[in-house]
Short mmCIF file of C-alpha atoms in Angstrom, two decimals:
data_model
loop_
_atom_site.label_atom_id
_atom_site.label_comp_id
_atom_site.label_asym_id
_atom_site.label_seq_id
_atom_site.Cartn_x
_atom_site.Cartn_y
_atom_site.Cartn_z
CA UNK C 345 37.43 192.76 44.77
CA UNK C 346 36.16 189.22 45.89
CA UNK C 347 35.28 186.83 42.97
CA UNK C 348 33.93 183.39 42.73
CA UNK C 349 35.71 181.31 39.92
CA UNK C 350 35.89 177.79 38.65
CA UNK C 351 39.35 176.37 38.01
CA UNK C 352 40.96 173.30 36.76
CA UNK C 353 44.26 172.15 38.00
CA UNK C 354 46.27 168.94 38.73
CA UNK C 355 47.02 167.59 42.23
CA UNK C 356 49.70 165.14 43.14
CA UNK C 357 48.46 162.20 44.97
CA UNK C 358 51.39 160.54 46.77
CA UNK C 359 51.75 156.73 46.80
CA UNK C 360 51.35 156.31 50.63
CA UNK C 361 47.93 158.07 50.39
CA UNK C 362 46.32 155.91 47.60
CA UNK C 363 44.91 153.42 50.17
CA UNK C 364 42.89 156.25 51.81
CA UNK C 365 39.40 157.57 50.74
CA UNK C 366 40.44 159.25 47.53
CA UNK C 367 37.62 161.96 47.73
CA UNK C 368 39.06 163.07 51.15
CA UNK C 369 42.46 162.85 50.09
CA UNK C 370 41.82 164.94 46.87
CA UNK C 371 40.05 167.52 48.89
CA UNK C 372 42.80 167.97 51.57
CA UNK C 373 45.38 168.09 48.79
CA UNK C 374 43.58 170.68 46.77
CA UNK C 375 42.96 172.93 49.87
CA UNK C 376 46.69 172.61 50.88
CA UNK C 377 47.84 173.24 47.33
CA UNK C 378 45.74 176.24 46.32
CA UNK C 379 44.35 178.20 49.28
CA UNK C 380 46.40 181.05 50.52
CA UNK C 381 48.26 181.14 47.20
CA UNK C 382 48.56 183.88 44.66
CA UNK C 383 47.70 182.63 41.02
CA UNK C 384 48.41 184.47 37.86
CA UNK C 385 50.15 187.37 39.91
CA UNK C 386 46.79 189.08 40.48
CA UNK C 387 44.58 187.06 42.76
CA UNK C 388 44.98 185.45 46.12
CA UNK C 389 42.74 182.24 46.62
CA UNK C 390 41.05 182.34 49.80
CA UNK C 391 38.91 179.20 49.75
CA UNK C 392 38.44 176.09 47.47
CA UNK C 393 35.22 174.14 47.37
CA UNK C 394 33.32 171.65 45.24
CA UNK C 395 36.47 169.71 44.27
CA UNK C 396 35.79 167.12 41.58
CA UNK C 397 38.15 164.75 39.76
CA UNK C 398 38.23 165.15 36.00
CA UNK C 399 38.92 162.01 34.28
CA UNK C 400 41.44 159.31 35.34
CA UNK C 401 44.69 160.19 37.04
CA UNK C 402 48.05 159.61 35.47
CA UNK C 403 51.04 157.77 36.83
CA UNK C 404 54.41 159.17 35.92
CA UNK C 405 57.27 156.54 35.32
CA UNK C 406 59.58 156.65 38.25
CA UNK C 407 57.37 158.62 40.65
CA UNK C 408 54.54 156.22 41.80
CA UNK C 409 52.21 159.16 42.53
CA UNK C 410 49.01 159.80 40.79
CA UNK C 411 48.49 163.20 39.02
CA UNK C 412 44.87 163.86 39.15
CA UNK C 413 43.16 166.62 37.31
CA UNK C 414 40.49 168.47 39.45
CA UNK C 415 37.86 170.94 38.79
CA UNK C 416 36.91 173.32 41.79
CA UNK C 417 35.32 176.43 42.78
CA UNK C 418 37.40 179.16 44.43
CA UNK C 419 36.85 182.41 46.32
CA UNK C 420 39.67 184.86 45.27
CA UNK C 421 40.72 188.31 46.37
CA UNK C 422 41.82 190.37 43.39
CA UNK C 423 42.85 193.88 44.49
CA UNK C 424 43.15 196.32 41.27
CA UNK C 425 45.06 199.43 40.58
CA UNK C 426 42.83 202.70 41.05
CA UNK C 427 40.21 200.51 43.31
CA UNK C 428 38.84 202.30 46.20
CA UNK C 429 38.97 200.28 49.49
CA UNK C 430 37.97 200.44 52.91
CA UNK C 431 40.06 199.01 55.75
CA UNK C 432 41.42 199.40 59.28
CA UNK C 433 44.73 200.83 60.29
CA UNK C 434 46.68 198.05 61.93
CA UNK C 435 50.14 199.63 62.47
CA UNK C 436 51.51 202.99 62.69
CA UNK C 437 55.24 203.71 62.03
CA UNK C 438 57.42 206.80 61.55
CA UNK C 439 56.98 206.48 57.60
CA UNK C 440 53.15 205.92 57.60
CA UNK C 441 50.51 203.33 58.47
CA UNK C 442 49.59 199.90 57.37
CA UNK C 443 45.95 199.41 56.50
CA UNK C 444 44.19 195.80 56.35
CA UNK C 445 41.72 195.51 53.70
CA UNK C 446 40.47 192.02 53.12
CA UNK C 447 43.26 189.54 53.68
CA UNK C 448 46.09 191.88 52.83
CA UNK C 449 47.79 195.06 54.16
CA UNK C 450 48.65 198.14 52.19
CA UNK C 451 51.20 200.84 53.05
CA UNK C 452 49.72 204.34 53.44
CA UNK C 453 52.95 206.50 53.36
CA UNK C 454 53.00 209.49 55.49
CA UNK C 455 52.98 211.76 52.34
CA UNK C 456 49.73 210.27 51.09
CA UNK C 457 47.72 210.55 54.33
CA UNK C 458 46.49 214.10 54.08
CA UNK C 459 47.28 217.68 52.66
CA UNK C 460 48.86 218.89 55.95
CA UNK C 461 52.18 218.46 57.38
CA UNK C 462 52.12 215.41 59.80
CA UNK C 463 53.77 215.04 63.05
CA UNK C 464 54.54 211.79 64.56
CA UNK C 465 53.20 211.23 68.21
CA UNK C 466 55.21 208.04 69.06
CA UNK C 467 54.26 208.18 72.63
CA UNK C 468 50.49 207.71 71.68
CA UNK C 469 51.11 205.69 68.45
CA UNK C 470 49.40 208.14 66.06
CA UNK C 471 50.00 210.46 63.17
CA UNK C 472 48.69 214.00 63.82
CA UNK C 473 48.10 216.81 61.18
CA UNK C 474 49.98 219.91 62.20
CA UNK C 475 47.32 222.47 61.31
CA UNK C 476 44.05 220.49 61.01
CA UNK C 477 44.85 218.40 64.24
CA UNK C 478 43.46 215.34 62.51
CA UNK C 479 44.96 212.20 63.74
CA UNK C 480 45.26 208.62 62.48
CA UNK C 481 45.85 205.84 64.88
CA UNK C 482 45.48 201.96 65.09
CA UNK C 483 41.82 200.83 64.72
CA UNK C 484 40.86 203.84 62.72
CA UNK C 485 38.59 202.87 59.58
CA UNK C 486 39.81 204.52 56.44
CA UNK C 487 38.86 204.89 52.69
CA UNK C 488 41.92 204.74 50.38
CA UNK C 489 42.74 204.13 46.68
CA UNK C 490 45.26 201.51 45.49
CA UNK C 491 48.06 203.41 43.67
CA UNK C 492 50.72 200.69 43.51
CA UNK C 493 50.30 196.90 43.28
CA UNK C 494 52.80 194.04 43.42
CA UNK C 495 51.72 190.77 44.71
CA UNK C 496 54.28 188.35 46.00
CA UNK C 497 53.47 184.91 44.77
CA UNK C 498 55.61 182.92 47.35
CA UNK C 499 54.51 184.96 50.31
CA UNK C 500 51.31 186.77 49.82
CA UNK C 501 51.58 188.83 53.18
CA UNK C 502 54.65 190.34 51.90
CA UNK C 503 52.90 191.86 48.90
CA UNK C 504 53.57 195.52 48.09
CA UNK C 505 50.39 197.55 48.02
CA UNK C 506 50.78 201.33 48.07
CA UNK C 507 47.68 203.60 49.02
CA UNK C 508 46.55 207.03 49.12
CA UNK C 509 44.02 208.99 51.05
CA UNK C 510 44.85 212.46 49.35
CA UNK C 511 41.75 212.78 47.05
CA UNK C 512 38.15 214.04 47.64
CA UNK C 513 36.17 211.34 49.26
CA UNK C 514 39.04 209.53 50.81
CA UNK C 515 40.52 209.50 54.29
CA UNK C 516 39.64 208.39 57.80
CA UNK C 517 35.84 207.81 57.76
CA UNK C 518 35.25 210.47 60.44
CA UNK C 519 37.14 213.12 58.23
CA UNK C 520 34.84 212.27 55.14
CA UNK C 521 31.74 212.60 57.48
CA UNK C 522 33.03 216.02 58.65
CA UNK C 523 33.72 217.14 54.91
CA UNK C 524 30.33 215.95 53.89
CA UNK C 525 28.59 218.04 56.78
CA UNK C 526 30.60 221.09 55.88
CA UNK C 527 29.51 220.92 52.24
CA UNK C 528 25.99 220.29 52.88
CA UNK C 529 25.55 223.24 55.28
CA UNK C 530 25.32 221.09 58.42
CA UNK C 531 22.53 218.95 57.19
CA UNK C 532 23.05 215.16 57.76
#
């Protein structure tokens, strides 16, 4: 889920940057400090804008830098347990597939793809249902539910997000459309 939030934090302005235009310095340091970082273990900050200094900065004895409180707007991505997402398969492996949704990837374990035994077609880079003959490959659009979530604050790309498609209304988009046509008697 994407959210717009307003936050206040402190940026450290190094002494060697004090001669530059402070508005530009504060903007640049805010972008570098906050964008691409996970905050509060549940949201990834994608973009920082409208950065404004709040009050006067403080100088800490022995440091020489100015610590300036700033107020800013941020666009954050906050995935939630049980949230239904749509994404694209970006990698297929022996144990499942990775699905990119928003700025993160989630693991779709082979046991959570479909209610069918799955064969691995490593020559063609796809997972194939033994009875249904349904396949999953790189580039396929899917709808899945988040069933496990552990965001890594130090390296957001290494966050652990588990997905499932083994519920009604979930799966490869083509499969969902096929099921919809079957249940509605072929009418679109």
